[in-house]
């Protein structure tokens, strides 16, 4: 019985996903305040700028990972195949399934080899220039540009790991991926924190990040080697697979530019003129919200491969109820966490690190609303994309344009709250409504019930709670 329970825990996608984000949340909630306490404000601000480049990986992925995971999960069911660039639903033999998995895997390997080279060129050229200018602006003591190059090694390794995780997640090994990630991140947290308390320098943080990214990359590669279709295969681009993937991926590229890219680039721009404490305050708020969003979307995102498979092989009611349950759980978790931070979390952080100062209450509340709108828009965008049709390029592009227009017309460096207002205009004015319009085509029966139960009721209850206190 104990062995069975242990195996269930090890193979649970959701539990292993929770573990990953628990460790990441501890890092945000505990490690970052300690960094602020022991490093100078200038060195801590530069480290926060370093970490912004980690989020740029989502931008430079160009939307490929989501597409590769989706078609691999569908192909692995044995009920889905490609025929002359078109998807075919129906039972296929194991030989056809394995051949398709190999073709997709070869394309993943080729695409991420090319993307990694371009990403490396970007961070070594433009990234180096930006970091050099910020270091001069902040006047960081004992800093060498070689610290940045060491960080780039870990950054590039982390990006290329998507080559392995895309395959493993697509063939329903998401629990394994999350388990490896949680174990490595846990040791990175413990050992890195211990090393930093002994040697409280920026270089310690950089070495710790790069070392554990290399270890994580080796772990992913070994797991991939045990589960790939054939022992060895050449690096080549399957034109038919790429022709099927690219129309969805380039739309995801626009989506990434208009969502992850917009927030990340704004943060980098803000860091180019703000002082050290302002950079820490604003960037840390975004770190908390990003961590909260990642943590809260586990119930839905961890089930995406299964939802893709259920939509093809199960009844509509099974698919609908599973999607509804997990979107609701994700929203509840997000709202509870952001309210908890508003009432308790920031006060505790200020006690732990006297140099830390939270952003204005209005900025925090508006950012939370913007992230909630974006989170639900992403849920419904994923629901529609399970049809292997993508609409996010329009929703993200138009919402991004609305955000940029508002910032161009009204933004004032002394009024930071205008940035979350711009996000609310873009996400609430177009991104979410557009996603709902298209997910209605998939959910059909019970669509209004889905929106009411999964999105509106949790938000209204949280709003009443906030107004009461």
GROMACS .gro file of C-alpha atoms in nm:
model
  469
    1UNK     CA    1   0.000   0.000   0.000
    2UNK     CA    2   0.281   0.240   0.092
    3UNK     CA    3   0.463   0.156  -0.231
    4UNK     CA    4   0.149   0.222  -0.434
    5UNK     CA    5   0.095   0.556  -0.260
    6UNK     CA    6   0.457   0.653  -0.323
    7UNK     CA    7   0.427   0.564  -0.693
    8UNK     CA    8   0.105   0.764  -0.722
    9UNK     CA    9   0.277   1.064  -0.569
   10UNK     CA   10   0.579   1.031  -0.795
   11UNK     CA   11   0.364   0.999  -1.108
   12UNK     CA   12   0.117   1.275  -1.018
   13UNK     CA   13   0.161   1.562  -1.264
   14UNK     CA   14  -0.015   1.809  -1.040
   15UNK     CA   15   0.173   1.722  -0.719
   16UNK     CA   16   0.510   1.743  -0.893
   17UNK     CA   17   0.409   2.072  -1.053
   18UNK     CA   18   0.316   2.203  -0.708
   19UNK     CA   19   0.658   2.103  -0.577
   20UNK     CA   20   0.834   2.301  -0.851
   21UNK     CA   21   0.641   2.617  -0.780
   22UNK     CA   22   0.662   2.578  -0.402
   23UNK     CA   23   1.040   2.578  -0.432
   24UNK     CA   24   1.030   2.876  -0.669
   25UNK     CA   25   0.793   3.059  -0.435
   26UNK     CA   26   1.027   3.000  -0.141
   27UNK     CA   27   1.304   3.148  -0.350
   28UNK     CA   28   1.097   3.461  -0.422
   29UNK     CA   29   0.962   3.496  -0.067
   30UNK     CA   30   1.272   3.405   0.133
   31UNK     CA   31   1.588   3.418  -0.079
   32UNK     CA   32   1.526   3.752  -0.250
   33UNK     CA   33   1.466   3.941   0.079
   34UNK     CA   34   1.788   3.788   0.215
   35UNK     CA   35   1.969   3.906  -0.098
   36UNK     CA   36   1.836   4.257  -0.039
   37UNK     CA   37   1.959   4.238   0.320
   38UNK     CA   38   2.318   4.131   0.249
   39UNK     CA   39   2.391   4.287  -0.090
   40UNK     CA   40   2.410   4.657  -0.154
   41UNK     CA   41   2.100   4.807  -0.318
   42UNK     CA   42   2.301   4.856  -0.638
   43UNK     CA   43   2.420   4.493  -0.656
   44UNK     CA   44   2.072   4.361  -0.569
   45UNK     CA   45   1.918   4.579  -0.842
   46UNK     CA   46   2.168   4.445  -1.096
   47UNK     CA   47   2.085   4.086  -0.995
   48UNK     CA   48   1.714   4.161  -1.048
   49UNK     CA   49   1.800   4.291  -1.395
   50UNK     CA   50   1.993   3.968  -1.461
   51UNK     CA   51   1.686   3.765  -1.371
   52UNK     CA   52   1.474   3.964  -1.618
   53UNK     CA   53   1.671   3.798  -1.897
   54UNK     CA   54   1.549   3.459  -1.771
   55UNK     CA   55   1.191   3.562  -1.852
   56UNK     CA   56   1.303   3.661  -2.203
   57UNK     CA   57   1.334   3.289  -2.277
   58UNK     CA   58   0.956   3.277  -2.305
   59UNK     CA   59   0.975   3.552  -2.563
   60UNK     CA   60   1.252   3.391  -2.768
   61UNK     CA   61   1.085   3.050  -2.766
   62UNK     CA   62   0.864   3.198  -3.042
   63UNK     CA   63   0.567   2.986  -2.935
   64UNK     CA   64   0.723   2.658  -3.049
   65UNK     CA   65   0.714   2.467  -2.720
   66UNK     CA   66   0.336   2.487  -2.675
   67UNK     CA   67   0.281   2.366  -3.032
   68UNK     CA   68   0.531   2.081  -3.008
   69UNK     CA   69   0.386   1.961  -2.677
   70UNK     CA   70   0.034   1.973  -2.818
   71UNK     CA   71   0.101   1.772  -3.135
   72UNK     CA   72   0.324   1.522  -2.951
   73UNK     CA   73   0.054   1.458  -2.690
   74UNK     CA   74  -0.200   1.406  -2.968
   75UNK     CA   75   0.032   1.184  -3.171
   76UNK     CA   76   0.115   0.970  -2.866
   77UNK     CA   77  -0.254   0.875  -2.827
   78UNK     CA   78  -0.231   0.660  -3.137
   79UNK     CA   79  -0.543   0.833  -3.270
   80UNK     CA   80  -0.378   1.123  -3.451
   81UNK     CA   81  -0.139   1.151  -3.743
   82UNK     CA   82  -0.011   1.387  -4.011
   83UNK     CA   83  -0.083   1.328  -4.376
   84UNK     CA   84   0.059   1.574  -4.628
   85UNK     CA   85   0.064   1.857  -4.378
   86UNK     CA   86  -0.284   1.790  -4.240
   87UNK     CA   87  -0.397   1.625  -3.919
   88UNK     CA   88  -0.593   1.301  -3.941
   89UNK     CA   89  -0.798   1.164  -3.650
   90UNK     CA   90  -0.842   0.787  -3.636
   91UNK     CA   91  -0.667   0.477  -3.508
   92UNK     CA   92  -0.310   0.431  -3.636
   93UNK     CA   93  -0.067   0.144  -3.593
   94UNK     CA   94   0.231   0.164  -3.355
   95UNK     CA   95   0.476   0.185  -3.645
   96UNK     CA   96   0.302   0.494  -3.786
   97UNK     CA   97   0.282   0.651  -3.437
   98UNK     CA   98   0.654   0.594  -3.364
   99UNK     CA   99   0.756   0.729  -3.703
  100UNK     CA  100   0.555   1.046  -3.643
  101UNK     CA  101   0.704   1.089  -3.296
  102UNK     CA  102   1.052   1.059  -3.448
  103UNK     CA  103   0.973   1.317  -3.716
  104UNK     CA  104   0.841   1.563  -3.458
  105UNK     CA  105   1.138   1.500  -3.228
  106UNK     CA  106   1.384   1.564  -3.511
  107UNK     CA  107   1.211   1.891  -3.590
  108UNK     CA  108   1.221   1.994  -3.223
  109UNK     CA  109   1.594   1.925  -3.211
  110UNK     CA  110   1.661   2.129  -3.527
  111UNK     CA  111   1.442   2.424  -3.426
  112UNK     CA  112   1.590   2.459  -3.078
  113UNK     CA  113   1.945   2.428  -3.207
  114UNK     CA  114   1.883   2.725  -3.438
  115UNK     CA  115   1.691   2.928  -3.177
  116UNK     CA  116   1.964   2.870  -2.916
  117UNK     CA  117   2.230   3.009  -3.149
  118UNK     CA  118   2.028   3.325  -3.216
  119UNK     CA  119   1.943   3.366  -2.848
  120UNK     CA  120   2.313   3.336  -2.761
  121UNK     CA  121   2.405   3.603  -3.017
  122UNK     CA  122   2.137   3.833  -2.874
  123UNK     CA  123   2.240   3.811  -2.508
  124UNK     CA  124   2.613   3.829  -2.587
  125UNK     CA  125   2.574   4.141  -2.803
  126UNK     CA  126   2.277   4.354  -2.698
  127UNK     CA  127   2.255   4.195  -2.352
  128UNK     CA  128   2.621   4.267  -2.276
  129UNK     CA  129   2.585   4.631  -2.385
  130UNK     CA  130   2.274   4.675  -2.169
  131UNK     CA  131   2.432   4.516  -1.859
  132UNK     CA  132   2.748   4.722  -1.905
  133UNK     CA  133   2.546   5.046  -1.915
  134UNK     CA  134   2.337   4.947  -1.612
  135UNK     CA  135   2.651   4.857  -1.415
  136UNK     CA  136   2.796   5.202  -1.484
  137UNK     CA  137   2.464   5.370  -1.395
  138UNK     CA  138   2.431   5.180  -1.066
  139UNK     CA  139   2.805   5.192  -0.979
  140UNK     CA  140   2.820   4.830  -0.858
  141UNK     CA  141   3.136   4.746  -0.664
  142UNK     CA  142   3.350   4.442  -0.748
  143UNK     CA  143   3.166   4.367  -1.072
  144UNK     CA  144   3.325   4.224  -1.385
  145UNK     CA  145   3.160   4.177  -1.724
  146UNK     CA  146   3.283   3.818  -1.703
  147UNK     CA  147   3.018   3.767  -1.433
  148UNK     CA  148   2.760   3.832  -1.703
  149UNK     CA  149   2.923   3.584  -1.943
  150UNK     CA  150   2.913   3.320  -1.671
  151UNK     CA  151   2.543   3.391  -1.619
  152UNK     CA  152   2.488   3.361  -1.997
  153UNK     CA  153   2.616   3.001  -1.986
  154UNK     CA  154   2.338   2.909  -1.743
  155UNK     CA  155   2.086   3.117  -1.938
  156UNK     CA  156   2.162   2.943  -2.268
  157UNK     CA  157   2.160   2.600  -2.104
  158UNK     CA  158   1.820   2.675  -1.953
  159UNK     CA  159   1.685   2.778  -2.293
  160UNK     CA  160   1.818   2.471  -2.476
  161UNK     CA  161   1.663   2.245  -2.211
  162UNK     CA  162   1.332   2.317  -2.384
  163UNK     CA  163   1.450   2.080  -2.653
  164UNK     CA  164   1.427   1.793  -2.402
  165UNK     CA  165   1.129   1.909  -2.197
  166UNK     CA  166   0.915   1.963  -2.507
  167UNK     CA  167   0.955   1.597  -2.601
  168UNK     CA  168   0.916   1.460  -2.249
  169UNK     CA  169   0.603   1.663  -2.173
  170UNK     CA  170   0.455   1.576  -2.512
  171UNK     CA  171   0.492   1.201  -2.450
  172UNK     CA  172   0.318   1.237  -2.111
  173UNK     CA  173   0.626   1.254  -1.891
  174UNK     CA  174   0.530   1.591  -1.742
  175UNK     CA  175   0.541   1.445  -1.389
  176UNK     CA  176   0.900   1.333  -1.449
  177UNK     CA  177   1.000   1.677  -1.582
  178UNK     CA  178   0.847   1.853  -1.284
  179UNK     CA  179   0.997   1.605  -1.038
  180UNK     CA  180   1.348   1.656  -1.177
  181UNK     CA  181   1.299   2.031  -1.181
  182UNK     CA  182   1.172   2.038  -0.822
  183UNK     CA  183   1.462   1.823  -0.693
  184UNK     CA  184   1.730   2.027  -0.870
  185UNK     CA  185   1.569   2.357  -0.770
  186UNK     CA  186   1.546   2.241  -0.409
  187UNK     CA  187   1.917   2.164  -0.388
  188UNK     CA  188   1.992   2.486  -0.575
  189UNK     CA  189   1.790   2.674  -0.314
  190UNK     CA  190   1.947   2.509  -0.009
  191UNK     CA  191   2.308   2.498  -0.128
  192UNK     CA  192   2.287   2.837  -0.296
  193UNK     CA  193   2.142   3.003   0.012
  194UNK     CA  194   2.407   2.845   0.235
  195UNK     CA  195   2.685   2.956   0.002
  196UNK     CA  196   2.545   3.308  -0.016
  197UNK     CA  197   2.524   3.342   0.363
  198UNK     CA  198   2.893   3.244   0.383
  199UNK     CA  199   3.002   3.448   0.077
  200UNK     CA  200   2.738   3.722   0.029
  201UNK     CA  201   2.847   3.840  -0.315
  202UNK     CA  202   2.680   3.876  -0.654
  203UNK     CA  203   2.924   3.624  -0.801
  204UNK     CA  204   2.797   3.357  -0.559
  205UNK     CA  205   2.443   3.393  -0.698
  206UNK     CA  206   2.567   3.374  -1.056
  207UNK     CA  207   2.778   3.062  -0.998
  208UNK     CA  208   2.491   2.891  -0.819
  209UNK     CA  209   2.244   2.967  -1.101
  210UNK     CA  210   2.476   2.849  -1.379
  211UNK     CA  211   2.591   2.533  -1.199
  212UNK     CA  212   2.241   2.407  -1.131
  213UNK     CA  213   2.117   2.488  -1.480
  214UNK     CA  214   2.394   2.266  -1.614
  215UNK     CA  215   2.295   1.989  -1.371
  216UNK     CA  216   1.930   2.025  -1.470
  217UNK     CA  217   2.024   2.008  -1.838
  218UNK     CA  218   2.215   1.682  -1.784
  219UNK     CA  219   1.918   1.537  -1.592
  220UNK     CA  220   1.672   1.626  -1.870
  221UNK     CA  221   1.902   1.486  -2.137
  222UNK     CA  222   1.945   1.154  -1.955
  223UNK     CA  223   1.568   1.120  -1.912
  224UNK     CA  224   1.515   1.200  -2.278
  225UNK     CA  225   1.773   0.942  -2.388
  226UNK     CA  226   1.579   0.669  -2.205
  227UNK     CA  227   1.247   0.759  -2.370
  228UNK     CA  228   1.328   0.867  -2.725
  229UNK     CA  229   1.199   0.658  -3.015
  230UNK     CA  230   1.535   0.551  -3.159
  231UNK     CA  231   1.890   0.540  -3.024
  232UNK     CA  232   2.044   0.776  -3.277
  233UNK     CA  233   1.905   0.999  -3.548
  234UNK     CA  234   2.047   1.278  -3.758
  235UNK     CA  235   1.979   1.646  -3.704
  236UNK     CA  236   1.730   1.739  -3.975
  237UNK     CA  237   1.421   1.948  -4.030
  238UNK     CA  238   1.111   1.752  -4.131
  239UNK     CA  239   0.955   1.996  -4.375
  240UNK     CA  240   0.605   1.849  -4.351
  241UNK     CA  241   0.601   1.870  -3.970
  242UNK     CA  242   0.748   2.220  -3.976
  243UNK     CA  243   0.493   2.329  -4.235
  244UNK     CA  244   0.217   2.213  -3.998
  245UNK     CA  245   0.379   2.368  -3.689
  246UNK     CA  246   0.495   2.704  -3.825
  247UNK     CA  247   0.152   2.867  -3.884
  248UNK     CA  248   0.070   2.806  -3.516
  249UNK     CA  249   0.420   2.896  -3.392
  250UNK     CA  250   0.453   3.233  -3.565
  251UNK     CA  251   0.121   3.333  -3.416
  252UNK     CA  252   0.260   3.230  -3.080
  253UNK     CA  253   0.563   3.448  -3.156
  254UNK     CA  254   0.342   3.755  -3.186
  255UNK     CA  255   0.164   3.648  -2.868
  256UNK     CA  256   0.495   3.622  -2.680
  257UNK     CA  257   0.612   3.961  -2.806
  258UNK     CA  258   0.287   4.124  -2.697
  259UNK     CA  259   0.261   3.959  -2.353
  260UNK     CA  260   0.585   3.830  -2.197
  261UNK     CA  261   0.788   4.058  -2.419
  262UNK     CA  262   0.596   4.373  -2.337
  263UNK     CA  263   0.621   4.332  -1.960
  264UNK     CA  264   0.985   4.219  -1.972
  265UNK     CA  265   1.094   4.497  -2.207
  266UNK     CA  266   0.907   4.756  -2.000
  267UNK     CA  267   1.088   4.629  -1.691
  268UNK     CA  268   1.424   4.656  -1.868
  269UNK     CA  269   1.334   5.007  -1.986
  270UNK     CA  270   1.223   5.106  -1.636
  271UNK     CA  271   1.554   4.973  -1.505
  272UNK     CA  272   1.742   5.204  -1.743
  273UNK     CA  273   1.641   5.522  -1.557
  274UNK     CA  274   1.512   5.423  -1.210
  275UNK     CA  275   1.730   5.421  -0.903
  276UNK     CA  276   1.830   5.095  -0.732
  277UNK     CA  277   1.548   5.089  -0.474
  278UNK     CA  278   1.280   5.165  -0.736
  279UNK     CA  279   1.412   4.882  -0.956
  280UNK     CA  280   1.402   4.640  -0.662
  281UNK     CA  281   1.051   4.747  -0.557
  282UNK     CA  282   0.889   4.724  -0.899
  283UNK     CA  283   1.078   4.419  -1.028
  284UNK     CA  284   1.016   4.227  -0.708
  285UNK     CA  285   0.641   4.296  -0.733
  286UNK     CA  286   0.645   4.149  -1.083
  287UNK     CA  287   0.845   3.852  -0.951
  288UNK     CA  288   0.578   3.787  -0.688
  289UNK     CA  289   0.298   3.810  -0.944
  290UNK     CA  290   0.482   3.592  -1.195
  291UNK     CA  291   0.543   3.333  -0.923
  292UNK     CA  292   0.179   3.353  -0.815
  293UNK     CA  293   0.058   3.314  -1.173
  294UNK     CA  294   0.282   3.012  -1.230
  295UNK     CA  295   0.175   2.858  -0.900
  296UNK     CA  296  -0.197   2.917  -0.956
  297UNK     CA  297  -0.216   2.787  -1.311
  298UNK     CA  298  -0.079   2.443  -1.214
  299UNK     CA  299  -0.424   2.274  -1.199
  300UNK     CA  300  -0.504   2.378  -1.557
  301UNK     CA  301  -0.163   2.377  -1.724
  302UNK     CA  302  -0.057   2.043  -1.576
  303UNK     CA  303  -0.365   1.890  -1.741
  304UNK     CA  304  -0.318   2.041  -2.088
  305UNK     CA  305  -0.164   1.723  -2.239
  306UNK     CA  306  -0.451   1.517  -2.093
  307UNK     CA  307  -0.712   1.769  -2.209
  308UNK     CA  308  -0.566   1.752  -2.560
  309UNK     CA  309  -0.598   1.374  -2.553
  310UNK     CA  310  -0.947   1.377  -2.394
  311UNK     CA  311  -1.082   1.614  -2.653
  312UNK     CA  312  -0.995   1.357  -2.920
  313UNK     CA  313  -1.063   1.028  -2.743
  314UNK     CA  314  -1.325   1.105  -2.473
  315UNK     CA  315  -1.676   1.250  -2.464
  316UNK     CA  316  -1.740   1.626  -2.465
  317UNK     CA  317  -1.876   1.623  -2.108
  318UNK     CA  318  -1.555   1.467  -1.973
  319UNK     CA  319  -1.347   1.734  -2.147
  320UNK     CA  320  -1.578   2.021  -2.039
  321UNK     CA  321  -1.601   1.922  -1.673
  322UNK     CA  322  -1.227   1.867  -1.643
  323UNK     CA  323  -1.149   2.206  -1.799
  324UNK     CA  324  -1.407   2.384  -1.578
  325UNK     CA  325  -1.279   2.226  -1.258
  326UNK     CA  326  -0.918   2.315  -1.321
  327UNK     CA  327  -0.977   2.674  -1.439
  328UNK     CA  328  -1.183   2.735  -1.124
  329UNK     CA  329  -0.914   2.592  -0.899
  330UNK     CA  330  -0.647   2.801  -1.069
  331UNK     CA  331  -0.846   3.122  -1.027
  332UNK     CA  332  -0.917   3.055  -0.661
  333UNK     CA  333  -0.550   2.991  -0.587
  334UNK     CA  334  -0.443   3.310  -0.766
  335UNK     CA  335  -0.694   3.528  -0.582
  336UNK     CA  336  -0.620   3.382  -0.239
  337UNK     CA  337  -0.245   3.431  -0.287
  338UNK     CA  338  -0.257   3.792  -0.412
  339UNK     CA  339  -0.498   3.891  -0.134
  340UNK     CA  340  -0.273   3.720   0.119
  341UNK     CA  341   0.022   3.919  -0.004
  342UNK     CA  342  -0.175   4.242   0.010
  343UNK     CA  343  -0.283   4.194   0.372
  344UNK     CA  344   0.010   4.001   0.522
  345UNK     CA  345   0.295   3.919   0.285
  346UNK     CA  346   0.444   4.262   0.222
  347UNK     CA  347   0.447   4.350   0.592
  348UNK     CA  348   0.642   4.032   0.669
  349UNK     CA  349   0.890   4.107   0.392
  350UNK     CA  350   0.951   4.458   0.523
  351UNK     CA  351   1.021   4.310   0.867
  352UNK     CA  352   1.267   4.059   0.719
  353UNK     CA  353   1.450   4.315   0.507
  354UNK     CA  354   1.441   4.678   0.616
  355UNK     CA  355   1.585   4.792   0.283
  356UNK     CA  356   1.284   4.652   0.098
  357UNK     CA  357   0.998   4.888   0.019
  358UNK     CA  358   0.677   4.766  -0.143
  359UNK     CA  359   0.510   4.936  -0.436
  360UNK     CA  360   0.210   5.161  -0.382
  361UNK     CA  361  -0.111   4.974  -0.283
  362UNK     CA  362  -0.292   5.102  -0.592
  363UNK     CA  363  -0.013   4.980  -0.821
  364UNK     CA  364  -0.029   4.634  -0.660
  365UNK     CA  365  -0.410   4.602  -0.684
  366UNK     CA  366  -0.414   4.717  -1.046
  367UNK     CA  367  -0.130   4.479  -1.137
  368UNK     CA  368  -0.322   4.192  -0.975
  369UNK     CA  369  -0.632   4.275  -1.181
  370UNK     CA  370  -0.427   4.292  -1.500
  371UNK     CA  371  -0.265   3.955  -1.429
  372UNK     CA  372  -0.605   3.800  -1.350
  373UNK     CA  373  -0.745   3.916  -1.684
  374UNK     CA  374  -0.439   3.786  -1.867
  375UNK     CA  375  -0.446   3.454  -1.680
  376UNK     CA  376  -0.805   3.380  -1.781
  377UNK     CA  377  -0.745   3.495  -2.135
  378UNK     CA  378  -0.458   3.246  -2.151
  379UNK     CA  379  -0.681   2.964  -2.022
  380UNK     CA  380  -0.939   3.020  -2.294
  381UNK     CA  381  -0.671   3.069  -2.559
  382UNK     CA  382  -0.531   2.726  -2.470
  383UNK     CA  383  -0.880   2.574  -2.483
  384UNK     CA  384  -0.928   2.700  -2.838
  385UNK     CA  385  -0.575   2.597  -2.942
  386UNK     CA  386  -0.665   2.234  -2.861
  387UNK     CA  387  -0.836   2.236  -3.200
  388UNK     CA  388  -0.487   2.298  -3.350
  389UNK     CA  389  -0.601   2.643  -3.458
  390UNK     CA  390  -0.439   2.950  -3.306
  391UNK     CA  391  -0.598   3.292  -3.253
  392UNK     CA  392  -0.360   3.439  -2.998
  393UNK     CA  393  -0.155   3.632  -3.254
  394UNK     CA  394  -0.447   3.873  -3.299
  395UNK     CA  395  -0.550   3.899  -2.934
  396UNK     CA  396  -0.193   3.957  -2.813
  397UNK     CA  397  -0.101   4.191  -3.098
  398UNK     CA  398  -0.408   4.415  -3.064
  399UNK     CA  399  -0.393   4.419  -2.683
  400UNK     CA  400  -0.020   4.497  -2.704
  401UNK     CA  401  -0.087   4.786  -2.942
  402UNK     CA  402  -0.355   4.921  -2.706
  403UNK     CA  403  -0.109   4.901  -2.415
  404UNK     CA  404   0.168   5.076  -2.609
  405UNK     CA  405  -0.065   5.351  -2.734
  406UNK     CA  406  -0.181   5.425  -2.380
  407UNK     CA  407   0.176   5.432  -2.248
  408UNK     CA  408   0.291   5.653  -2.536
  409UNK     CA  409   0.011   5.904  -2.475
  410UNK     CA  410  -0.003   5.913  -2.096
  411UNK     CA  411   0.292   5.746  -1.928
  412UNK     CA  412   0.479   5.956  -1.673
  413UNK     CA  413   0.795   5.833  -1.500
  414UNK     CA  414   0.659   5.967  -1.171
  415UNK     CA  415   0.325   5.780  -1.203
  416UNK     CA  416   0.406   5.411  -1.219
  417UNK     CA  417   0.041   5.310  -1.167
  418UNK     CA  418  -0.031   5.409  -1.531
  419UNK     CA  419   0.153   5.093  -1.645
  420UNK     CA  420  -0.093   4.848  -1.481
  421UNK     CA  421  -0.380   5.063  -1.612
  422UNK     CA  422  -0.239   5.017  -1.961
  423UNK     CA  423  -0.225   4.639  -1.904
  424UNK     CA  424  -0.588   4.639  -1.786
  425UNK     CA  425  -0.696   4.830  -2.097
  426UNK     CA  426  -0.516   4.585  -2.324
  427UNK     CA  427  -0.609   4.261  -2.146
  428UNK     CA  428  -0.961   4.357  -2.039
  429UNK     CA  429  -1.049   4.559  -2.346
  430UNK     CA  430  -0.948   4.301  -2.606
  431UNK     CA  431  -0.732   4.006  -2.497
  432UNK     CA  432  -0.984   3.833  -2.270
  433UNK     CA  433  -1.298   3.908  -2.478
  434UNK     CA  434  -1.126   3.778  -2.792
  435UNK     CA  435  -1.018   3.458  -2.614
  436UNK     CA  436  -1.372   3.406  -2.481
  437UNK     CA  437  -1.523   3.455  -2.826
  438UNK     CA  438  -1.315   3.171  -2.969
  439UNK     CA  439  -1.328   2.934  -2.672
  440UNK     CA  440  -1.707   2.955  -2.706
  441UNK     CA  441  -1.665   2.767  -3.034
  442UNK     CA  442  -1.503   2.478  -2.843
  443UNK     CA  443  -1.701   2.480  -2.517
  444UNK     CA  444  -2.036   2.551  -2.686
  445UNK     CA  445  -2.285   2.392  -2.448
  446UNK     CA  446  -2.255   2.541  -2.101
  447UNK     CA  447  -2.022   2.826  -2.204
  448UNK     CA  448  -2.195   3.090  -1.987
  449UNK     CA  449  -2.197   2.847  -1.694
  450UNK     CA  450  -1.824   2.799  -1.746
  451UNK     CA  451  -1.752   3.175  -1.735
  452UNK     CA  452  -1.978   3.239  -1.437
  453UNK     CA  453  -1.854   2.954  -1.219
  454UNK     CA  454  -1.486   2.958  -1.315
  455UNK     CA  455  -1.414   3.330  -1.352
  456UNK     CA  456  -1.676   3.582  -1.240
  457UNK     CA  457  -1.792   3.438  -0.906
  458UNK     CA  458  -1.439   3.394  -0.760
  459UNK     CA  459  -1.348   3.748  -0.869
  460UNK     CA  460  -1.662   3.909  -0.727
  461UNK     CA  461  -1.622   3.730  -0.394
  462UNK     CA  462  -1.261   3.850  -0.373
  463UNK     CA  463  -1.363   4.205  -0.463
  464UNK     CA  464  -1.627   4.213  -0.187
  465UNK     CA  465  -1.371   4.080   0.061
  466UNK     CA  466  -1.122   4.351  -0.044
  467UNK     CA  467  -1.382   4.629  -0.014
  468UNK     CA  468  -1.494   4.508   0.328
  469UNK     CA  469  -1.145   4.530   0.474
   0.00000   0.00000   0.00000
